[in-house]
Structures are given as C-alpha cells and as structure tokens.
Short mmCIF file of C-alpha atoms and ligand atoms in Angstrom, two decimals:
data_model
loop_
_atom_site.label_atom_id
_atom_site.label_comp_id
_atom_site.label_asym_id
_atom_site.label_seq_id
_atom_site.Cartn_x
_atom_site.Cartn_y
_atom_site.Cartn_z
CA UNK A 1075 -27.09 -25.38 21.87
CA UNK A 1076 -26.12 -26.56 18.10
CA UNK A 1077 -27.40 -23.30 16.97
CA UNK A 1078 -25.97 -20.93 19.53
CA UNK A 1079 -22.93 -22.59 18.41
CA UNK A 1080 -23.23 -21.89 15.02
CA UNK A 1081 -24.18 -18.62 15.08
CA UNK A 1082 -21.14 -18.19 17.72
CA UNK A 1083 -18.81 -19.93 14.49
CA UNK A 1084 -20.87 -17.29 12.15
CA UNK A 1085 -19.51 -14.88 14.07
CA UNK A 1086 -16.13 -15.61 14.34
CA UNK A 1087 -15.94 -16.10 10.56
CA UNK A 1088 -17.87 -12.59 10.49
CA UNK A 1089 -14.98 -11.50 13.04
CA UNK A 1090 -12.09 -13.19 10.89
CA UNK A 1091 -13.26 -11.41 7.19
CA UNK A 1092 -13.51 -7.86 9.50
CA UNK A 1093 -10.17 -8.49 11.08
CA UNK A 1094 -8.42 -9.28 7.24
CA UNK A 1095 -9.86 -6.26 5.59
CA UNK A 1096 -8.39 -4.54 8.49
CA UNK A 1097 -4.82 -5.23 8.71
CA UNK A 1098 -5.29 -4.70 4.79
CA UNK A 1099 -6.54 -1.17 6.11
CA UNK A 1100 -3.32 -0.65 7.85
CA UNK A 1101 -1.02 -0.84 5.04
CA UNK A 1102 -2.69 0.80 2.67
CA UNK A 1103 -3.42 3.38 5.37
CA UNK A 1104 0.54 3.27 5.46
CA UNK A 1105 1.05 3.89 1.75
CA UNK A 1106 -1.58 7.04 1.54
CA UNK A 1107 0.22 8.50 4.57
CA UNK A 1108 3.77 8.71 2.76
CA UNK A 1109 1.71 10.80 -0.26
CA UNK A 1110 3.71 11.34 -2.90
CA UNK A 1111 6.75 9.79 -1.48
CA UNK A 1112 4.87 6.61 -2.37
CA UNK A 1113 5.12 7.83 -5.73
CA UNK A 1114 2.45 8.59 -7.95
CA UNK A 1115 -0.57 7.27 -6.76
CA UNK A 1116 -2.93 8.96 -8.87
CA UNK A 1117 -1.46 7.74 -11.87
CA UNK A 1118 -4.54 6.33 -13.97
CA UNK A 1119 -4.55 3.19 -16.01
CA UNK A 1120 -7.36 1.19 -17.26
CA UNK A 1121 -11.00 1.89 -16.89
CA UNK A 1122 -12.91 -0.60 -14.52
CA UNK A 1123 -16.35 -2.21 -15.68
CA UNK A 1124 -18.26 0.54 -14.44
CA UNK A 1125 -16.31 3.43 -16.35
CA UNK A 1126 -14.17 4.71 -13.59
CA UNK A 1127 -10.09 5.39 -14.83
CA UNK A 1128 -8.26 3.47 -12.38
CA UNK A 1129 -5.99 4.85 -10.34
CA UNK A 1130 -2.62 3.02 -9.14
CA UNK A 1131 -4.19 3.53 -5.42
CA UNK A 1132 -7.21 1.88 -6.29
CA UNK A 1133 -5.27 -1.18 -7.85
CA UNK A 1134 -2.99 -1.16 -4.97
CA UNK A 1135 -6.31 -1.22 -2.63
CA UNK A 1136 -7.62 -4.04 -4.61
CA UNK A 1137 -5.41 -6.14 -4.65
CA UNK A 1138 -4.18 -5.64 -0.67
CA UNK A 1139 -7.90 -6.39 0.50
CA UNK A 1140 -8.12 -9.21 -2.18
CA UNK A 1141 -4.90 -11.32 -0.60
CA UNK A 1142 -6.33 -10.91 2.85
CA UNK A 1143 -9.60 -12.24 1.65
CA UNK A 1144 -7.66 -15.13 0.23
CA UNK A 1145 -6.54 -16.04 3.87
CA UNK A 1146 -10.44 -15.54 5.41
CA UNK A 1147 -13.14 -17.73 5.26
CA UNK A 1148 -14.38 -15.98 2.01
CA UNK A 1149 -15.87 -17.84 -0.99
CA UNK A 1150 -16.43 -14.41 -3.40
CA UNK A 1151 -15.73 -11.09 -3.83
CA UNK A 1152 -17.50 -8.45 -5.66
CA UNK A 1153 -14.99 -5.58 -5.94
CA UNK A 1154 -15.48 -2.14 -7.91
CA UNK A 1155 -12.28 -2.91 -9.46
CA UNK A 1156 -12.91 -6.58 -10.86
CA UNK A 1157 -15.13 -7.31 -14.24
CA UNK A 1158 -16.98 -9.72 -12.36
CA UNK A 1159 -17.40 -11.88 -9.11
CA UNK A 1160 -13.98 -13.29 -8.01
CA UNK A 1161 -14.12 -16.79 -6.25
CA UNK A 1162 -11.65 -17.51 -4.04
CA UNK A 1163 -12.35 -20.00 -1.80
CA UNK A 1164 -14.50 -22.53 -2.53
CA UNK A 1165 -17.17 -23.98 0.21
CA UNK A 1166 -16.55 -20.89 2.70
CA UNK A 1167 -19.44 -19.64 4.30
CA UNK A 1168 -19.47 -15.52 3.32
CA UNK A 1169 -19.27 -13.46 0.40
CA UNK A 1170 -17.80 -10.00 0.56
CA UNK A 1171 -18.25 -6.90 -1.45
CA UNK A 1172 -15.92 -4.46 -1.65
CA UNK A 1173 -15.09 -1.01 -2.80
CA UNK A 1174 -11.34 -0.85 -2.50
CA UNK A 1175 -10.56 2.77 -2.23
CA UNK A 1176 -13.39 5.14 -2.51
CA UNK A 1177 -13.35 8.16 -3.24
CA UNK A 1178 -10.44 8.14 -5.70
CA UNK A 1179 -10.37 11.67 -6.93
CA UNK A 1180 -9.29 12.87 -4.27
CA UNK A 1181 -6.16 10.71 -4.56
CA UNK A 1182 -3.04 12.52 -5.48
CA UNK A 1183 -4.48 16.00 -3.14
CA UNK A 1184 -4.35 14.97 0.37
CA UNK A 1185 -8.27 14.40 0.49
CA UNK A 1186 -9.80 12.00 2.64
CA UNK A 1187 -10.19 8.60 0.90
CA UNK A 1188 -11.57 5.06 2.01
CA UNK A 1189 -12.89 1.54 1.83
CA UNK A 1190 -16.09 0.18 1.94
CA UNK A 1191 -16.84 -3.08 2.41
CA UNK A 1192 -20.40 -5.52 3.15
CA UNK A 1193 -20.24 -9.09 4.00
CA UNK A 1194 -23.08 -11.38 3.79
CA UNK A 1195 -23.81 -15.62 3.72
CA UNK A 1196 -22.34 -17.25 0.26
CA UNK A 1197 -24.61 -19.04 -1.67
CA UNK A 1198 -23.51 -22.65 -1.41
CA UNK A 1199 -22.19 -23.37 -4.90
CA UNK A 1200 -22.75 -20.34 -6.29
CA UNK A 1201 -21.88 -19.78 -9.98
CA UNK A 1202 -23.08 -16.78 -10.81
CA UNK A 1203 -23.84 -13.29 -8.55
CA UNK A 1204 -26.74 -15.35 -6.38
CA UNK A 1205 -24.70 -14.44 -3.26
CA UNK A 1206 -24.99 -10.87 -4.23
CA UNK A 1207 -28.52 -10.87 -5.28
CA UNK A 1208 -29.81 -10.79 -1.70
CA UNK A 1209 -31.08 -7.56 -0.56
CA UNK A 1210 -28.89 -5.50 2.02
CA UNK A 1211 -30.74 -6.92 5.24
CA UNK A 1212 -29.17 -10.04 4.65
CA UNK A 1213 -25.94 -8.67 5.32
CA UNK A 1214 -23.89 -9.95 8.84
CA UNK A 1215 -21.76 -7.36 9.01
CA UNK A 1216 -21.25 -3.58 6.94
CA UNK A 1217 -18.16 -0.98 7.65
CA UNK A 1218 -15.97 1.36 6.06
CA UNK A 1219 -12.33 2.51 6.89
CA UNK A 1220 -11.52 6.28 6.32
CA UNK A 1221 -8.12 7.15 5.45
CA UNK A 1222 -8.33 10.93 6.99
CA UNK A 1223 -6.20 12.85 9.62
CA UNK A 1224 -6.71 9.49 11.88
CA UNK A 1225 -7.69 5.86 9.88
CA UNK A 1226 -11.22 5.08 11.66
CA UNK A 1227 -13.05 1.86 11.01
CA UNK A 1228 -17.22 2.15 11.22
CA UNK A 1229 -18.31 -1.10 11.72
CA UNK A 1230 -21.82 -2.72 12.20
CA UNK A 1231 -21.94 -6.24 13.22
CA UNK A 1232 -25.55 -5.79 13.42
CA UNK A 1233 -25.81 -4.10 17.52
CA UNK A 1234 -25.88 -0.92 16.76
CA UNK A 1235 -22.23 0.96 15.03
CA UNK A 1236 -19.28 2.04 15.94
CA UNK A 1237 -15.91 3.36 15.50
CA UNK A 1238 -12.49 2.28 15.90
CA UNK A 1239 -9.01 4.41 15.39
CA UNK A 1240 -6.32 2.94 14.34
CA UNK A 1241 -3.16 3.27 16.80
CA UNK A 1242 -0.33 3.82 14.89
CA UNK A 1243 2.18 2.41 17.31
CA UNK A 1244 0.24 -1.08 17.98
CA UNK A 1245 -0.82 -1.24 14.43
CA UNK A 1246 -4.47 -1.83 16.18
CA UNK A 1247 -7.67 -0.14 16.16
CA UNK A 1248 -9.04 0.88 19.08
CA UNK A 1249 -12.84 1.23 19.95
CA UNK A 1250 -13.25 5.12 20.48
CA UNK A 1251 -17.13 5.24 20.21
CA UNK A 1252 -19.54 2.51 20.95
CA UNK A 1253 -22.92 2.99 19.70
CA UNK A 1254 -23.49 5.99 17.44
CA UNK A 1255 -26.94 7.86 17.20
CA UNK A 1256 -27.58 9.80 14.56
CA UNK A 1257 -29.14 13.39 15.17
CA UNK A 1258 -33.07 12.94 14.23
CA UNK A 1259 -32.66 16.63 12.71
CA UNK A 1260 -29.72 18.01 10.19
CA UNK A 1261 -28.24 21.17 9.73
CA UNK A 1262 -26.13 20.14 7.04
CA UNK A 1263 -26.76 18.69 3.63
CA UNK A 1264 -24.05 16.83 1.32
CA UNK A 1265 -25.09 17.04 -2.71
CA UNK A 1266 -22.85 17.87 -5.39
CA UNK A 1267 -24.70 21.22 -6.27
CA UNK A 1268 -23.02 21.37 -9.52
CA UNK A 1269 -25.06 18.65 -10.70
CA UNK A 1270 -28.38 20.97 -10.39
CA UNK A 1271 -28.77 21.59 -14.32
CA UNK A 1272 -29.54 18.27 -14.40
CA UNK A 1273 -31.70 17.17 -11.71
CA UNK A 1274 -35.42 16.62 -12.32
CA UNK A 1275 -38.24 18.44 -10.50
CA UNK A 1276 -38.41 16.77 -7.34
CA UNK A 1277 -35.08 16.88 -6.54
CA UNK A 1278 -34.15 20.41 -6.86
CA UNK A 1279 -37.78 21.29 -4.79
CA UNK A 1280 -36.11 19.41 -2.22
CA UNK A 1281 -33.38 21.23 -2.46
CA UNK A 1282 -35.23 25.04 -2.61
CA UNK A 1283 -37.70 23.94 -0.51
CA UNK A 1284 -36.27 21.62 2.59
CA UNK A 1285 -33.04 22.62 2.76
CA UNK A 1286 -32.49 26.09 1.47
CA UNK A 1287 -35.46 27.01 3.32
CA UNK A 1288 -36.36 29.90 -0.04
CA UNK A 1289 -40.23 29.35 0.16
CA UNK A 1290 -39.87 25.87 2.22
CA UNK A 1291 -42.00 24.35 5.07
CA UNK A 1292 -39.21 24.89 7.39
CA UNK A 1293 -37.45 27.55 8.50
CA UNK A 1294 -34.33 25.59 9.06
CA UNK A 1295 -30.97 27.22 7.58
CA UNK A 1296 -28.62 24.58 6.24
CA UNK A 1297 -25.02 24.74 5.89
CA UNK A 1298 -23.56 22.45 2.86
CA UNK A 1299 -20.74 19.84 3.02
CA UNK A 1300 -19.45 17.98 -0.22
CA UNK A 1301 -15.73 16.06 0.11
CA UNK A 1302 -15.73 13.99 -3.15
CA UNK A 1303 -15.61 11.28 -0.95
CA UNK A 1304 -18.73 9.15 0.30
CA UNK A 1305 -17.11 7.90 3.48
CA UNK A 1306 -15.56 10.95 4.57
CA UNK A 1307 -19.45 12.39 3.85
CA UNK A 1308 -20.88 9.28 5.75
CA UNK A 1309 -18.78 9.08 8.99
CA UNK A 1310 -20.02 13.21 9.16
CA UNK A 1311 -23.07 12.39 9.14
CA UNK A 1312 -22.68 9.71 11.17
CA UNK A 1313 -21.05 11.16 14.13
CA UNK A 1314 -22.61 14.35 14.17
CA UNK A 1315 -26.12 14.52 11.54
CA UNK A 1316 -26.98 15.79 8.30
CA UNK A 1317 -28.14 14.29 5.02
CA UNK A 1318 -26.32 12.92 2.04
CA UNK A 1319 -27.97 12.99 -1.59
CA UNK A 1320 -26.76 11.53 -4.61
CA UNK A 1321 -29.54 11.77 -6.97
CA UNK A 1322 -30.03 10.06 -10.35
CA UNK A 1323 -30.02 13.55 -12.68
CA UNK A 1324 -30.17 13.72 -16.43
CA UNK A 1325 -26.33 12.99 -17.37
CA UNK A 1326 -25.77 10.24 -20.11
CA UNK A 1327 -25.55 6.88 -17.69
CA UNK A 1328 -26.51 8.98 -14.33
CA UNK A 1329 -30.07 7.99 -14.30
CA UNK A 1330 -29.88 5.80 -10.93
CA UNK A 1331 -26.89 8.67 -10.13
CA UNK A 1332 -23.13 7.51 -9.50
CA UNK A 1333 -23.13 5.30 -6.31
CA UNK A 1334 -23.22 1.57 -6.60
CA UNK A 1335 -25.69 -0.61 -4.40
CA UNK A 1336 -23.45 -3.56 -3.53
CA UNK A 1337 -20.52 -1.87 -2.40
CA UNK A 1338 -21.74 1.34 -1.76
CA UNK A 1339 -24.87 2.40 -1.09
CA UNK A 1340 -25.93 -1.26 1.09
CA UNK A 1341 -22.95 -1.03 3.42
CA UNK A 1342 -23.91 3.05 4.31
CA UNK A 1343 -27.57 1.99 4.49
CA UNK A 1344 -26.39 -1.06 7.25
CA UNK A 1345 -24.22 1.68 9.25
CA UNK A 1346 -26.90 4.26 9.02
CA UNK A 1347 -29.71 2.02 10.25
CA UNK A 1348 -27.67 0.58 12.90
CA UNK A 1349 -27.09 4.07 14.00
CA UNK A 1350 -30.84 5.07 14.03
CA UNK A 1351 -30.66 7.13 10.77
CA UNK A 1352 -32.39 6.65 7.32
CA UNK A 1353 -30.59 5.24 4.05
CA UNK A 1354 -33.06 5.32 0.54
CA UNK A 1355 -32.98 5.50 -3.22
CA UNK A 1356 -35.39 8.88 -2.36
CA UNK A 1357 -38.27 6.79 -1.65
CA UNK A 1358 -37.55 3.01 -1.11
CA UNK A 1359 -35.29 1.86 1.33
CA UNK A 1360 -31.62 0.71 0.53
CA UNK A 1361 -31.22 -2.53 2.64
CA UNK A 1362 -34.69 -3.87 1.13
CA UNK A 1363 -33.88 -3.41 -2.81
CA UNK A 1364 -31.89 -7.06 -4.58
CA UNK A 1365 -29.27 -6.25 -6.97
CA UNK A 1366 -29.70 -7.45 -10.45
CA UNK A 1367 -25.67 -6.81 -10.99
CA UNK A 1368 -22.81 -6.24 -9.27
CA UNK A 1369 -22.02 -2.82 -10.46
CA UNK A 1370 -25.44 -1.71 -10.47
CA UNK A 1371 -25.82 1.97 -9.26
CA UNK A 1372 -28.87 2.96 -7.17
CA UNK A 1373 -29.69 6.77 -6.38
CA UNK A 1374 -28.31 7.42 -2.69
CA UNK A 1375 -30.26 9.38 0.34
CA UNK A 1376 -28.98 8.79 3.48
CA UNK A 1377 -29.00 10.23 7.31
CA UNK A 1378 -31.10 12.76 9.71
CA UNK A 1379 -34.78 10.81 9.76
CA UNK A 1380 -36.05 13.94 9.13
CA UNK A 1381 -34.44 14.95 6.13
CA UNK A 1382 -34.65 11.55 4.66
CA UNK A 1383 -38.29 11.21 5.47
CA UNK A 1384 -38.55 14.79 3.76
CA UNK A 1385 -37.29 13.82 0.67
CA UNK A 1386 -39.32 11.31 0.24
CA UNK A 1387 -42.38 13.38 0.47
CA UNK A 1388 -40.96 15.13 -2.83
CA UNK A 1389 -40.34 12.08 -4.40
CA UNK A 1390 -43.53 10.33 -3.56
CA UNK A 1391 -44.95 13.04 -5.32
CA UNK A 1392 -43.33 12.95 -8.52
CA UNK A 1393 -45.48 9.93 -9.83
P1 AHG B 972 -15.11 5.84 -6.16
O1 AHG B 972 -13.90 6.71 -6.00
O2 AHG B 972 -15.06 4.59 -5.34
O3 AHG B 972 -15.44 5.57 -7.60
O4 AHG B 972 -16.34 6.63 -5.51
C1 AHG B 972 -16.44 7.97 -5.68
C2 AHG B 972 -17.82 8.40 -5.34
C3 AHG B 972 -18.00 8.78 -3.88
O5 AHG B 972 -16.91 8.54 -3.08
C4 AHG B 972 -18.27 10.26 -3.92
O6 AHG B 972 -19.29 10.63 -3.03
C5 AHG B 972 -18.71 10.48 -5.34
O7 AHG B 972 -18.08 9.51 -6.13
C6 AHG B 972 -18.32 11.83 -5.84
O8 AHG B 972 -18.96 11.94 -7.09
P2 AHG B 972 -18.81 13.30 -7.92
O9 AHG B 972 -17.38 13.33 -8.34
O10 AHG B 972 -19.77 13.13 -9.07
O11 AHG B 972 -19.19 14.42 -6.99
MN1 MN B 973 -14.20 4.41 -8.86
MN1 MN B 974 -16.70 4.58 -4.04
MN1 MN B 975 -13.73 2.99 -5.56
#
C-alpha cells in the first residue's frame, strides 16, 4: 500500500512539474501569437554556453518556464539557456531539463517554434549534474509543446504518448489523441541536405542508398521535410511517420552533430519509444546513453523502425 502510495505522490509531483511548464506554455504561446506586435523577438543578445546567439524569445522562454518551476516540486533545472544546473528548490523530488524555445531561427518568420522538456528523480543532495547523469530511461515523464497554427503538447508519462491542444478560450489543453503509433515504414525523411559536403561515408550511403532509392535495396521513393525546427519535425513524424537525421558531419564542433542529449535528443527518444518508433545516435539507442554534461550534443536518428533500423545497418558498418 506504502508504495502504491508513493508512486501515486510520484505522480502527482510528475503531474504538478507537467501542469507548470504548461501554463508557462500558454503565455509564451500568447507572446509568439502577437508576432511582431510583441516587438522584436528575434533580437539576439548574448551567446549561451553551447554557442547559440540568444534570442529575446528564448530569454523570454527561459525565464517563463524557470518561475513556474520555482512554484513545482523541482529541485534543478538544466536549461539550454543557463551556464550550468540551476537549483531551485532544495529537497524536491525531480529534476527537469529544459530547452526553452527550440527551434529559434525560425523566430522573427512565422515558423513553427517550441519547448522541450524531460523530467526525471533528483539526486538527493545533489551538487553537481548527478541528477542529469542518468541515462534517458530513467526519465518519469518527456514532452514538448509546439507553438504552430494550434499550441499542441506531446506528452509521455510513460503509457504510451499523446497530444493535447491548447483551447484558446479555456486557456486549457485538451486531449485530442490518446496513444500515438508511429508508422513502422516512412515515406518521408527530415535531414538538413545542405550539410552533405560534410557528412562521412555512411551517412550519405544512407542517404543514396535507403532513402533516395539511386542504387538502394529498396525501391521506396521518399519525399523530404526539413522545418529548422526539431519539434515541428518530431510531432510529423510522430503523428503520421518518417525519419529524422541529424548526423555528426565534419563542421568545426559538429562531430556528435547539433542536437543536445539532455534536453533534446532524450525527451524525442521517450516520445518516440512510447509511440512504438525508434530514437538512436545511428547505432546506439538514445534513452540508454548517460550524459557526461549538460550541454552535451549526441548525433540524432529518430522514427519509422524501419528507417531507423536501416541506418544503423550503414553505421554498423562503418567500423
Ligand atoms: P535551438 O533553437 O533550441 O537551438 O534548436 C535548434 C535545432 C533544432 O530545432 C533544429 O532541428 C536544428 O537546430 C536545425 O539545425 P540547422 O539550423 O543546422 O538545420
Ligand atoms: Mn539554441
Ligand atoms: Mn532546440
Ligand atoms: Mn533552444
């Protein structure tokens, strides 16, 4: 009985962290909807610790989500737009980690944009990352909002994932589809193509081979889909298949590619599994790899099984 009941508390603390960063969803939903009559959101400012310009949008994310978390039961917060690991309240069972607005260049063009967020157990006393250096299974809970023609949350709580929409007139989200399943097979792939003068071998085989089909296994044709913007990308794939690749390529700093694990690439990988698709760095998978930092980058594969199970052939065969 003890322990039904505290998993029963876990979960309302789980529900009370989801339930912050959503109202914080709302108003920033509310300031991207007035565009530039918000003024100018894309102005930038400082660069964050891992090398992005700020934006005034993602500052104004930031520090939304962060007062909400304030009022949860949250004991630290690993946000793309702080240095380091923020502690807020001391003792509180979870630990969140956040990307505030994702997605940021297409701020300032009417682009889809979003949030990401993970939450897993705090490390009691922690000092240092420790509550961040779990891998992604031990999350409780993953989700992202998208701000696009209708604010969605996707939310795993661990049964499978879902989506909400926000109503605009109740200021509530509203469950619009319960348990997601992933097409097994894509006919879209998400990559930014521009990036092929610097991918190594195995990468751009995939690429000829698997998905354009030139002299491939398959004779699938594949459409391609890139928005700038990995949740816009993710709830896609999500709701209707495909596969999603950002690869480490040759680019100063790109070697493990541009997405970062904690606040990224761990919270897709929950939604994705949950929703009977893939999520791996090419060959190992997301949810099992420990960060080592709390901006560290990891390359990104995510959705159809088969495409994800495809690229790993390539990859498995580059050692
Ligand atoms: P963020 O705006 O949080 O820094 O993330 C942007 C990411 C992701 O949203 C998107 O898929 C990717 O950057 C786009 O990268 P490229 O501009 O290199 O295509
Ligand atoms: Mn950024
Ligand atoms: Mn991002
Ligand atoms: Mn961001």
């Amino acid at each position: 009985m003890a322990q039904a009941v505290a998993a029963e508390s876990g979960l309302a603390d789980v529900a009370a962290v989801v339930a912050a960063i959503a109202g914080a969803a709302i108003d920033i939903s509310e300031v991207i909807g007035r565009g530039a009559l918000a003024g100018d959101l894309a102005a930038t400012g400082e660069q964050n610790s891992d090398g992005d310009v700020q934006k005034a949008l993602d500052v104004i994310a930031h520090q939304r989500v962060t007062e909400a978390l304030q009022a949860a039961p949250v004991a630290e917060v690993a946000s793309e737009e702080a240095e380091d690991v923020m502690r807020l309240n001391p003792g509180a069972p979870l630990a969140v980690a956040i990307d505030p607005l994702d997605g940021s260049s297409n701020i300032g063009v009417n682009m889809a944009v979003g949030t990401i967020f993970g939450i897993r157990p705090a490390a009691p006393g922690a000092t240092g990352h420790e509550s961040f250096t779990t891998p992604g299974t031990a999350q409780l809970a993953a989700g992202f909002v998208t701000y696009g023609p209708a604010t969605a949350l996707v939310l795993t709580l661990g049964e499978g994932t879902q989506i909400f929409v926000l109503d605009r007139s109740e200021r509530a989200f509203r469950l619009t589809h319960p348990s997601l399943d992933v097409p097994v097979s894509a006919k879209e792939y998400a990559i930014n193509a521009s990036n092929a003068r610097h991918w190594d071998t195995p990468i751009r085989s995939f690429v000829e081979d698997c998905l354009r089909g030139t002299e491939g296994p398959r004779d699938k044709d594949f459409n391609m889909r890139w928005l700038g913007s990995l949740v816009a990308d993710a709830q896609r794939v999500l709701m209707r298949g495909g596969v999603f690749l950002y690869p480490g390529d040759n680019r100063k700093g790109y070697a493990q590619g541009r997405l970062r694990l904690l606040y990224e690439a761990a919270p897709i990988a929950m939604l994705m599994e949950q929703a009977g698709a893939g999520a791996t760095d090419g060959e190992r998978r997301i949810l099992d790899i420990e960060a080592t930092g709390i901006h560290e980058r990891v390359p990104l594969v995510f959705g159809s099984q088969e495409e994800v199970a495809c690229v790993a052939k390539y990859f498995g065969g580059r050692n």
